Short mmCIF file of C-alpha atoms and ligand atoms in Angstrom, two decimals:
data_model
loop_
_atom_site.label_atom_id
_atom_site.label_comp_id
_atom_site.label_asym_id
_atom_site.label_seq_id
_atom_site.Cartn_x
_atom_site.Cartn_y
_atom_site.Cartn_z
CA UNK A 93 -2.91 -13.21 -12.17
CA UNK A 94 -4.46 -13.78 -8.79
CA UNK A 95 -8.01 -12.63 -8.49
CA UNK A 96 -8.84 -13.96 -11.94
CA UNK A 97 -9.72 -17.39 -10.54
CA UNK A 98 -12.41 -18.90 -8.35
CA UNK A 99 -11.97 -18.14 -4.62
CA UNK A 100 -10.26 -20.86 -2.59
CA UNK A 101 -11.75 -20.85 0.96
CA UNK A 102 -9.32 -22.18 3.53
CA UNK A 103 -9.38 -23.14 7.20
CA UNK A 104 -6.53 -23.40 9.70
CA UNK A 105 -7.03 -25.66 12.72
CA UNK A 106 -5.30 -25.26 16.06
CA UNK A 107 -2.38 -27.67 15.91
CA UNK A 108 0.32 -29.34 17.95
CA UNK A 109 3.98 -28.43 17.77
CA UNK A 110 5.39 -27.16 14.49
CA UNK A 111 8.77 -28.76 14.02
CA UNK A 112 11.39 -29.21 11.30
CA UNK A 113 12.94 -27.11 8.59
CA UNK A 114 11.02 -24.55 6.53
CA UNK A 115 12.71 -23.86 3.20
CA UNK A 116 10.85 -20.77 2.08
CA UNK A 117 11.04 -19.55 -1.55
CA UNK A 118 13.25 -16.85 -3.03
CA UNK A 119 12.93 -13.16 -2.22
CA UNK A 120 10.15 -11.51 -4.21
CA UNK A 121 11.76 -8.06 -4.39
CA UNK A 122 15.09 -9.47 -5.56
CA UNK A 123 13.39 -11.84 -8.03
CA UNK A 124 11.54 -9.00 -9.81
CA UNK A 125 14.71 -6.93 -9.99
CA UNK A 126 16.82 -9.85 -11.30
CA UNK A 127 14.47 -10.30 -14.25
CA UNK A 128 14.13 -6.59 -15.02
CA UNK A 129 17.83 -5.73 -14.75
CA UNK A 130 18.69 -8.96 -16.59
CA UNK A 131 16.45 -7.74 -19.42
CA UNK A 132 18.26 -4.38 -19.46
CA UNK A 133 21.76 -5.90 -19.55
CA UNK A 134 23.61 -6.94 -22.69
CA UNK A 135 24.00 -10.73 -22.71
CA UNK A 136 22.84 -13.58 -20.52
CA UNK A 137 22.04 -13.25 -16.81
CA UNK A 138 21.71 -16.51 -14.87
CA UNK A 139 19.40 -16.60 -11.86
CA UNK A 140 19.01 -19.37 -9.29
CA UNK A 141 16.45 -19.51 -6.51
CA UNK A 142 14.00 -17.29 -8.38
CA UNK A 143 10.62 -17.05 -6.66
CA UNK A 144 8.20 -18.80 -9.00
CA UNK A 145 5.12 -17.09 -7.58
CA UNK A 146 2.49 -15.51 -9.82
CA UNK A 147 3.79 -11.97 -9.25
CA UNK A 148 7.27 -12.79 -10.51
CA UNK A 149 5.99 -14.99 -13.35
CA UNK A 150 3.95 -12.00 -14.55
CA UNK A 151 7.15 -9.91 -14.57
CA UNK A 152 8.94 -12.65 -16.55
CA UNK A 153 6.14 -12.55 -19.13
CA UNK A 154 6.35 -8.77 -19.28
CA UNK A 155 10.10 -8.87 -19.92
CA UNK A 156 9.46 -11.21 -22.85
CA UNK A 157 6.86 -8.76 -24.18
CA UNK A 158 9.53 -6.02 -24.12
CA UNK A 159 11.86 -8.22 -26.18
CA UNK A 160 14.08 -10.04 -23.67
CA UNK A 161 14.55 -13.79 -23.96
CA UNK A 162 13.53 -15.26 -20.60
CA UNK A 163 13.92 -19.01 -20.14
CA UNK A 164 12.79 -21.24 -17.29
CA UNK A 165 15.24 -24.13 -16.84
CA UNK A 166 13.31 -25.68 -13.94
CA UNK A 167 13.80 -25.67 -10.15
CA UNK A 168 14.24 -21.92 -9.86
CA UNK A 169 16.99 -21.72 -12.50
CA UNK A 170 16.29 -19.05 -15.10
CA UNK A 171 18.22 -17.18 -17.76
CA UNK A 172 17.50 -13.76 -19.18
CA UNK A 173 19.03 -12.64 -22.42
CA UNK A 174 18.84 -8.88 -22.13
CA UNK A 175 18.36 -6.24 -24.83
CA UNK A 176 20.45 -3.51 -23.18
CA UNK A 177 19.52 -0.16 -21.63
CA UNK A 178 17.20 1.64 -24.09
CA UNK A 179 16.73 -1.59 -26.09
CA UNK A 180 13.15 -2.46 -25.05
CA UNK A 181 10.80 -3.27 -27.96
CA UNK A 182 7.21 -2.03 -27.93
CA UNK A 183 4.89 -4.77 -26.61
CA UNK A 184 2.06 -5.69 -28.98
CA UNK A 185 -0.31 -6.66 -26.16
CA UNK A 186 -1.46 -5.16 -22.87
CA UNK A 187 0.96 -5.97 -20.02
CA UNK A 188 -0.95 -7.73 -17.22
CA UNK A 189 0.97 -7.50 -13.94
CA UNK A 190 -1.66 -9.48 -12.03
CA UNK A 191 -1.54 -8.63 -8.32
CA UNK A 192 1.92 -7.07 -8.31
CA UNK A 193 2.51 -3.43 -7.41
CA UNK A 194 6.24 -4.02 -7.47
CA UNK A 195 6.07 -5.58 -10.93
CA UNK A 196 4.01 -2.84 -12.55
CA UNK A 197 5.77 0.12 -10.91
CA UNK A 198 9.29 -1.12 -11.64
CA UNK A 199 8.45 -2.05 -15.22
CA UNK A 200 6.82 1.34 -15.83
CA UNK A 201 10.07 2.93 -14.68
CA UNK A 202 12.21 0.62 -16.80
CA UNK A 203 10.33 1.48 -20.03
CA UNK A 204 9.61 5.14 -19.28
CA UNK A 205 12.67 6.60 -20.96
CA UNK A 206 12.48 4.54 -24.18
CA UNK A 207 10.50 5.77 -27.21
CA UNK A 208 7.82 3.09 -26.89
CA UNK A 209 4.26 2.92 -25.63
CA UNK A 210 2.84 0.25 -23.34
CA UNK A 211 -0.50 -0.30 -21.62
CA UNK A 212 -0.57 -1.89 -18.17
CA UNK A 213 -3.34 -3.60 -16.25
CA UNK A 214 -3.73 -5.89 -13.26
CA UNK A 215 -6.26 -7.71 -11.11
CA UNK A 216 -9.04 -6.06 -9.10
CA UNK A 217 -6.61 -5.31 -6.24
CA UNK A 218 -3.83 -3.79 -8.39
CA UNK A 219 -6.29 -1.74 -10.44
CA UNK A 220 -7.35 0.08 -7.25
CA UNK A 221 -3.81 1.04 -6.20
CA UNK A 222 -2.29 4.51 -6.71
CA UNK A 223 0.08 4.84 -9.68
CA UNK A 224 0.50 8.64 -9.65
CA UNK A 225 3.28 8.16 -7.08
CA UNK A 226 5.26 6.65 -9.98
CA UNK A 227 3.90 8.53 -13.00
CA UNK A 228 4.46 11.94 -11.33
CA UNK A 229 8.26 11.53 -11.14
CA UNK A 230 8.33 9.76 -14.51
CA UNK A 231 6.70 12.86 -16.05
CA UNK A 232 9.81 14.82 -15.03
CA UNK A 233 11.81 12.67 -17.48
CA UNK A 234 9.31 13.61 -20.22
CA UNK A 235 7.17 10.46 -19.94
CA UNK A 236 3.43 10.75 -20.54
CA UNK A 237 0.73 8.63 -18.96
CA UNK A 238 -3.01 8.25 -19.24
CA UNK A 239 -4.90 6.11 -16.77
CA UNK A 240 -8.23 5.92 -15.01
CA UNK A 241 -9.44 8.48 -12.48
CA UNK A 242 -7.08 8.92 -9.54
CA UNK A 243 -4.12 7.57 -11.51
CA UNK A 244 -5.41 3.99 -11.50
CA UNK A 245 -4.69 1.13 -13.94
CA UNK A 246 -5.34 0.30 -16.73
CA UNK A 247 -2.85 2.92 -17.81
CA UNK A 248 -0.87 3.71 -20.93
CA UNK A 249 2.68 4.99 -20.64
CA UNK A 250 4.30 6.82 -23.54
CA UNK A 251 8.05 6.65 -22.99
CA UNK A 252 10.14 9.81 -23.34
CA UNK A 253 11.94 9.89 -26.70
CA UNK A 254 14.43 12.46 -25.45
CA UNK A 255 14.57 11.98 -21.66
CA UNK A 256 16.22 14.42 -19.28
CA UNK A 257 17.69 13.19 -15.99
CA UNK A 258 15.86 14.22 -12.82
CA UNK A 259 16.41 15.08 -9.19
CA UNK A 260 13.55 13.71 -7.13
CA UNK A 261 12.75 13.59 -3.46
CA UNK A 262 10.45 10.64 -2.84
CA UNK A 263 7.45 12.00 -0.87
CA UNK A 264 6.41 8.65 0.65
CA UNK A 265 8.69 5.90 1.99
CA UNK A 266 8.50 3.60 -1.03
CA UNK A 267 11.18 1.38 -2.53
CA UNK A 268 8.96 0.89 -5.54
CA UNK A 269 8.88 4.61 -6.33
CA UNK A 270 12.60 4.99 -5.69
CA UNK A 271 13.34 2.01 -7.91
CA UNK A 272 11.05 3.17 -10.73
CA UNK A 273 12.91 6.50 -10.85
CA UNK A 274 16.31 4.80 -10.80
CA UNK A 275 15.32 2.37 -13.56
CA UNK A 276 14.04 5.29 -15.67
CA UNK A 277 17.29 7.13 -14.94
CA UNK A 278 19.23 4.31 -16.60
CA UNK A 279 18.28 5.57 -20.05
CA UNK A 280 18.49 9.30 -19.33
CA UNK A 281 21.81 10.98 -20.17
CA UNK A 282 23.58 12.48 -17.12
CA UNK A 283 22.95 12.03 -13.44
CA UNK A 284 19.59 11.10 -11.92
CA UNK A 285 19.37 11.82 -8.20
CA UNK A 286 16.81 10.26 -5.87
CA UNK A 287 16.50 11.39 -2.26
CA UNK A 288 14.66 9.42 0.37
CA UNK A 289 14.08 10.74 3.88
CA UNK A 290 13.55 7.27 5.31
CA UNK A 291 15.68 4.38 4.12
CA UNK A 292 13.63 1.77 2.26
CA UNK A 293 14.79 -1.61 0.95
CA UNK A 294 17.96 -1.05 -1.07
CA UNK A 295 17.97 -4.07 -3.39
CA UNK A 296 17.82 -1.87 -6.51
CA UNK A 297 20.87 0.13 -5.48
CA UNK A 298 22.84 -3.02 -4.63
CA UNK A 299 21.85 -4.77 -7.82
CA UNK A 300 22.46 -1.77 -10.09
CA UNK A 301 25.99 -1.60 -8.70
CA UNK A 302 26.35 -5.36 -9.26
CA UNK A 303 25.31 -4.97 -12.92
CA UNK A 304 28.04 -2.36 -13.35
CA UNK A 305 26.05 0.90 -13.18
CA UNK A 306 27.74 3.95 -11.67
CA UNK A 307 25.72 4.56 -8.53
CA UNK A 308 26.57 6.23 -5.23
CA UNK A 309 24.63 6.43 -1.98
CA UNK A 310 25.32 9.11 0.62
CA UNK A 311 23.67 9.61 4.00
CA UNK A 312 23.20 13.36 4.37
CA UNK A 313 21.08 15.77 6.44
CA UNK A 314 18.57 15.73 3.55
CA UNK A 315 18.32 11.93 3.76
CA UNK A 316 19.75 9.14 1.61
CA UNK A 317 20.97 10.66 -1.63
CA UNK A 318 21.30 8.17 -4.48
CA UNK A 319 23.07 9.32 -7.64
CA UNK A 320 22.94 7.22 -10.80
CA UNK A 321 24.82 7.97 -14.01
CA UNK A 322 22.64 7.23 -17.03
CA UNK A 323 23.33 5.18 -20.16
CA UNK A 324 25.66 2.54 -18.72
CA UNK A 325 26.15 -0.77 -20.42
CA UNK A 326 24.83 -3.21 -17.84
CA UNK A 327 26.84 -6.42 -17.65
CA UNK A 328 24.98 -9.71 -17.21
CA UNK A 329 25.24 -11.30 -13.80
CA UNK A 330 25.00 -14.63 -12.03
CA UNK A 331 22.45 -14.11 -9.25
CA UNK A 332 21.61 -16.42 -6.36
CA UNK A 333 18.37 -15.09 -4.89
CA UNK A 334 18.31 -15.35 -1.07
CA UNK A 335 15.17 -16.73 0.60
CA UNK A 336 12.50 -14.15 1.38
CA UNK A 337 12.40 -12.75 4.95
CA UNK A 338 8.81 -11.64 4.31
CA UNK A 339 7.83 -15.25 3.58
CA UNK A 340 9.98 -16.56 6.47
CA UNK A 341 7.83 -14.37 8.72
CA UNK A 342 4.92 -16.84 8.43
CA UNK A 343 6.58 -20.07 9.67
CA UNK A 344 8.55 -18.01 12.23
CA UNK A 345 5.44 -16.37 13.71
CA UNK A 346 3.49 -19.64 13.49
CA UNK A 347 6.18 -21.34 15.58
CA UNK A 348 6.13 -18.56 18.19
CA UNK A 349 2.39 -18.97 18.86
CA UNK A 350 2.00 -22.76 18.52
CA UNK A 351 2.76 -24.80 21.70
CA UNK A 352 5.93 -26.88 21.67
CA UNK A 353 7.22 -25.59 18.33
CA UNK A 354 10.84 -25.48 17.19
CA UNK A 355 11.34 -24.49 13.54
CA UNK A 356 14.49 -23.76 11.57
CA UNK A 357 14.13 -21.39 8.59
CA UNK A 358 17.47 -21.54 6.76
CA UNK A 359 19.18 -19.07 4.44
CA UNK A 360 17.05 -16.00 5.10
CA UNK A 361 18.10 -12.62 3.70
CA UNK A 362 18.67 -10.27 6.66
CA UNK A 363 19.35 -7.06 4.79
CA UNK A 364 18.81 -4.43 7.53
CA UNK A 365 16.27 -2.65 5.29
CA UNK A 366 14.12 -5.80 5.54
CA UNK A 367 14.72 -7.34 8.95
CA UNK A 368 12.65 -5.06 11.22
CA UNK A 369 10.12 -7.76 12.11
CA UNK A 370 12.74 -10.04 13.64
CA UNK A 371 14.12 -7.19 15.79
CA UNK A 372 10.58 -6.39 16.94
CA UNK A 373 9.77 -10.02 17.78
CA UNK A 374 12.92 -10.31 19.87
CA UNK A 375 11.98 -7.11 21.71
CA UNK A 376 8.61 -8.70 22.48
CA UNK A 377 10.41 -11.64 24.06
CA UNK A 378 10.26 -14.13 21.20
CA UNK A 379 12.65 -17.07 21.34
CA UNK A 380 14.15 -16.29 17.93
CA UNK A 381 17.83 -16.78 17.24
CA UNK A 382 20.10 -16.22 14.27
CA UNK A 383 22.39 -19.16 13.50
CA UNK A 384 25.24 -19.47 11.02
CA UNK A 385 25.29 -15.75 10.09
CA UNK A 386 27.06 -15.21 6.76
CA UNK A 387 27.04 -13.20 3.53
CA UNK A 388 25.68 -14.59 0.26
CA UNK A 389 25.56 -12.69 -3.05
CA UNK A 390 26.24 -9.39 -1.31
CA UNK A 391 23.36 -9.80 1.17
CA UNK A 392 23.61 -10.77 4.88
CA UNK A 393 21.99 -14.15 5.47
CA UNK A 394 21.32 -16.36 8.52
CA UNK A 395 19.36 -19.44 9.56
CA UNK A 396 16.50 -18.43 11.84
CA UNK A 397 15.41 -20.67 14.70
CA UNK A 398 12.00 -19.89 16.18
CA UNK A 399 10.60 -21.63 19.24
CA UNK A 400 7.26 -21.47 20.97
CA UNK A 401 7.29 -18.26 23.03
CA UNK A 402 4.56 -18.20 25.69
CA UNK A 403 5.78 -15.04 27.43
CA UNK A 404 5.76 -12.38 24.75
CA UNK A 405 4.76 -8.83 25.69
CA UNK A 406 3.15 -6.08 23.64
CA UNK A 407 5.44 -3.18 22.71
CA UNK A 408 5.38 0.14 20.87
CA UNK A 409 6.97 -0.54 17.52
CA UNK A 410 9.18 2.46 16.67
CA UNK A 411 7.65 4.32 13.68
CA UNK A 412 11.11 4.76 12.16
CA UNK A 413 11.31 0.97 11.84
CA UNK A 414 8.18 0.81 9.67
CA UNK A 415 9.88 0.74 6.26
CA UNK A 416 12.05 -2.23 7.26
CA UNK A 417 9.03 -4.38 8.16
CA UNK A 418 6.21 -2.82 6.15
CA UNK A 419 4.98 -6.14 4.74
CA UNK A 420 5.15 -7.87 8.12
CA UNK A 421 2.65 -5.83 10.18
CA UNK A 422 -0.26 -8.17 9.34
CA UNK A 423 1.46 -11.24 10.79
CA UNK A 424 2.95 -9.18 13.63
CA UNK A 425 -0.60 -8.28 14.66
CA UNK A 426 -1.35 -11.99 15.01
CA UNK A 427 1.66 -12.42 17.31
CA UNK A 428 0.54 -9.29 19.20
CA UNK A 429 -2.84 -10.91 19.83
CA UNK A 430 -0.95 -13.79 21.51
CA UNK A 431 1.23 -11.51 23.66
CA UNK A 432 0.20 -9.84 26.89
CA UNK A 433 -0.55 -6.11 26.81
CA UNK A 434 -1.04 -3.70 23.94
CA UNK A 435 1.08 -3.55 20.81
CA UNK A 436 1.09 -0.12 19.20
CA UNK A 437 2.04 0.23 15.53
CA UNK A 438 2.36 3.86 14.41
CA UNK A 439 3.68 5.61 11.31
CA UNK A 440 2.17 2.96 9.04
CA UNK A 441 -0.08 4.90 6.65
CA UNK A 442 1.46 3.02 3.72
CA UNK A 443 -0.33 -0.13 4.94
CA UNK A 444 -3.53 1.40 3.63
CA UNK A 445 -2.36 1.27 -0.02
CA UNK A 446 -0.90 -2.23 -0.25
CA UNK A 447 -2.57 -5.20 -1.99
CA UNK A 448 -5.43 -4.32 0.37
CA UNK A 449 -5.93 -1.72 3.08
CA UNK A 450 -4.01 -3.93 5.47
CA UNK A 451 -5.02 -2.12 8.67
CA UNK A 452 -8.68 -2.44 7.76
CA UNK A 453 -8.37 -6.05 6.55
CA UNK A 454 -6.51 -7.23 9.66
CA UNK A 455 -8.71 -5.25 12.06
CA UNK A 456 -11.86 -6.85 10.62
CA UNK A 457 -10.46 -10.38 10.77
CA UNK A 458 -8.93 -9.99 14.23
CA UNK A 459 -12.21 -8.62 15.59
CA UNK A 460 -14.13 -11.49 13.95
CA UNK A 461 -11.91 -13.81 16.00
CA UNK A 462 -12.33 -12.09 19.35
CA UNK A 463 -9.37 -9.68 19.36
CA UNK A 464 -9.71 -5.97 20.20
CA UNK A 465 -8.14 -3.59 17.67
CA UNK A 466 -8.10 0.20 17.60
CA UNK A 467 -7.09 2.17 14.54
CA UNK A 468 -6.44 5.64 13.18
CA UNK A 469 -5.37 6.89 9.79
CA UNK A 470 -1.70 5.95 10.24
CA UNK A 471 -1.67 3.74 13.34
CA UNK A 472 -3.33 0.74 14.90
CA UNK A 473 -3.06 -1.20 18.10
CA UNK A 474 -3.86 -4.74 19.16
CA UNK A 475 -4.79 -5.75 22.71
CA UNK A 476 -2.95 -8.96 23.46
CA UNK A 477 -4.95 -11.76 25.06
CA UNK A 478 -1.95 -13.84 26.10
CA UNK A 479 -0.74 -17.03 24.50
CA UNK A 480 -3.41 -19.54 23.58
CA UNK A 481 -6.26 -17.17 24.45
CA UNK A 482 -7.28 -16.04 20.96
CA UNK A 483 -10.82 -17.41 20.63
CA UNK A 484 -10.75 -17.90 16.81
CA UNK A 485 -13.84 -19.36 15.15
CA UNK A 486 -14.24 -16.47 12.69
CA UNK A 487 -14.11 -16.20 8.92
CA UNK A 488 -11.89 -13.46 7.54
CA UNK A 489 -11.88 -11.78 4.14
CA UNK A 490 -8.48 -11.78 2.44
CA UNK A 491 -9.29 -8.92 0.01
CA UNK A 492 -7.08 -10.44 -2.74
CA UNK A 493 -4.09 -10.03 -0.41
CA UNK A 494 -1.68 -12.94 0.05
CA UNK A 495 -0.26 -11.66 3.32
CA UNK A 496 -3.70 -11.19 4.87
CA UNK A 497 -4.67 -14.75 3.95
CA UNK A 498 -1.43 -16.25 5.35
CA UNK A 499 -1.61 -14.16 8.53
CA UNK A 500 -5.05 -15.53 9.38
CA UNK A 501 -3.91 -19.08 8.64
CA UNK A 502 -1.09 -18.52 11.17
CA UNK A 503 -3.64 -17.19 13.66
CA UNK A 504 -5.67 -20.40 13.41
CA UNK A 505 -2.63 -22.49 14.41
CA UNK A 506 -2.41 -20.91 17.86
CA UNK A 507 -6.09 -20.10 18.41
CA UNK A 508 -8.64 -22.01 20.50
CA UNK A 509 -10.87 -22.81 17.51
CA UNK A 510 -10.18 -22.82 13.74
CA UNK A 511 -9.82 -19.62 11.71
CA UNK A 512 -11.10 -19.42 8.12
CA UNK A 513 -10.42 -17.17 5.14
CA UNK A 514 -12.81 -16.64 2.26
CA UNK A 515 -10.03 -16.89 -0.36
CA UNK A 516 -6.52 -18.27 0.01
CA UNK A 517 -5.91 -18.10 -3.76
CA UNK A 518 -3.72 -14.96 -3.54
CA UNK A 519 -1.14 -16.91 -1.48
CA UNK A 520 0.18 -18.21 -4.82
CA UNK A 521 1.39 -14.72 -5.73
CA UNK A 522 4.32 -14.84 -3.28
CA UNK A 523 4.42 -18.19 -1.45
CA UNK A 524 3.15 -20.92 -3.79
CA UNK A 525 4.37 -23.73 -1.49
CA UNK A 526 2.82 -22.28 1.69
CA UNK A 527 0.30 -25.10 2.20
CA UNK A 528 2.62 -28.14 1.69
CA UNK A 529 5.45 -26.46 3.60
CA UNK A 530 3.28 -25.64 6.61
CA UNK A 531 1.82 -29.17 6.46
CA UNK A 532 5.34 -30.68 6.67
CA UNK A 533 5.90 -28.70 9.86
CA UNK A 534 2.68 -30.07 11.35
CA UNK A 535 0.14 -27.35 10.55
CA UNK A 536 -3.43 -28.26 9.60
CA UNK A 537 -4.36 -25.82 6.88
CA UNK A 538 -7.06 -27.16 4.55
CA UNK A 539 -9.00 -26.05 1.53
CA UNK A 540 -12.74 -26.28 2.16
C1 S3P B 1351 8.67 -3.59 -2.49
C2 S3P B 1351 8.46 -2.43 -1.79
C3 S3P B 1351 7.40 -2.26 -0.79
C4 S3P B 1351 6.80 -3.59 -0.36
C5 S3P B 1351 6.55 -4.50 -1.53
C6 S3P B 1351 7.84 -4.80 -2.25
C7 S3P B 1351 9.76 -3.65 -3.47
O1 S3P B 1351 6.37 -1.48 -1.35
O2 S3P B 1351 5.60 -3.38 0.34
O3 S3P B 1351 5.98 -5.73 -1.10
O4 S3P B 1351 10.14 -4.76 -3.90
O5 S3P B 1351 10.27 -2.59 -3.84
P1 S3P B 1351 6.39 0.14 -1.34
O6 S3P B 1351 7.45 0.60 -2.23
O7 S3P B 1351 5.02 0.53 -1.83
O8 S3P B 1351 6.61 0.49 0.10
#
C-alpha cells in the first residue's frame, strides 16, 4: 500500500560506531510463499517469523479474498487455513498488491489455472512494472489477461477452466516468473516443466517439496530443469521463516562504512541463491564473518558479524552472481563509494525493472552526494572515494522504492555530511522496524 500515503522525508546523519545486535525481520520471499502455499494446502499451516511489512500484509489480504482463512496471532505468528489446489474462490473486489511485484506475480500464477476471474492493481510503482513476463507463460496454460498498454496493471486475469500443463524456458532470470509458472502448474493435470538458464532463488521449489508436491530439479546443459506434477494435495506445514538476508544487508553495510562499528546480525538465511552480496563484500575486503553456521527449516542460516572495514577495494562483480544478489546492488553501490578504486557491476539489466529503475535511482542519488557513477543499459560502475570521503549533503529521490531509501540512509551514516531522501515511506514495505533498529545500533536517522 506504499505510495498511497504522504511522503515521509528522512535524513541520515554521519554517526559514531554502530554496535550491538540487529534482529532483522523475516524473509520477504519466504513470507509471501508461506501465505500463498498455505492457502493452497488442505488444512492449517502455522507460520512463525512472518515479515509483517506492507508487501506481505497485502498478500495476506489477497489470500483472504481468494477464500483462505488467514489469522494474525501477534508477534509474527500466523495461521492459514487453506482451500486446496484449485479451491480458490472468485474475489468480489479488486486485489491491491500495493508495492509488491512478488505478491502480484505469484498470486496471478496461483489463480491462473482455476475457473475464476480476478482484477489486480498496485501503487504507482507497481502499476509501471512489466507483467507480460508472467501473463505470456500463463497464456500457455489457457489463461487470459487484459491489462493496460505494455502489459501493465491494473489487469484482469481470467483463469483457465481446462488448463494444460506447459514446458517453459524463462527468458529473463526471474524467480517471480519461475514461481508464477510453478504455482499455475499446481492445478494443471500432468507435468509442468520450467527451465531457467541462470539459477534464481529457489524458495518456491524447496517449499513446494515441503508441502508434499512432486517436484524434481535437475542441472542439465539446458540449465536448471524443474518438473512439477500437477494436482497434488498439498499438506499444511509448520514454517519458521528465517530472517531476510536482503534486509540484513542494510545493517551489515552500515557497519562496514561507519567508523568503529561491530554489529551482529543473527539468524540470517544464507541460501546460496541469495547470499551473493556477502561473498562480494568479503572479496572487497570487508570484515564480515559467519558465526554459528547451521540449518533451520531446510535453509542454511548463520549469524553475521560485520565490523568497520576501512580498507575495502573496488572489484568487478561477476555477472553470473547477479541473480543471487539482485536486490543488494543499491546498497553495494554505497559500500563501493567507500572503497578505493572502481566497482563494476555488469549483467544487471533486471535492476531497471524493479520497484524503480534502480541503476538510474542510485546513480542520481550518488551523484547528488559527490560520487561518480557511469552507466549503460545493463551495467554500472561506481568510483570509490575511499572510506569516509563521501561528501554527502545531497537529497535523493527514493522513487517509491524501499531499498533505494534505505541505501541512502546507510550512505549518510558514513558520509561527511548528512544524506536526505524525499520519501522514506516505502521502507515499511519490507523493513518496518528499520528506523528503531538502526537507532538501537547508534544510527541517527530522523524524519524531517
Ligand atoms: C523475488 C524475486 C526477485 C527479487 C524480488 C523477490 C521473489 O525478483 O528482486 O525482490 O521473491 O521471487 P525477480 O523475479 O523479478 O528477479
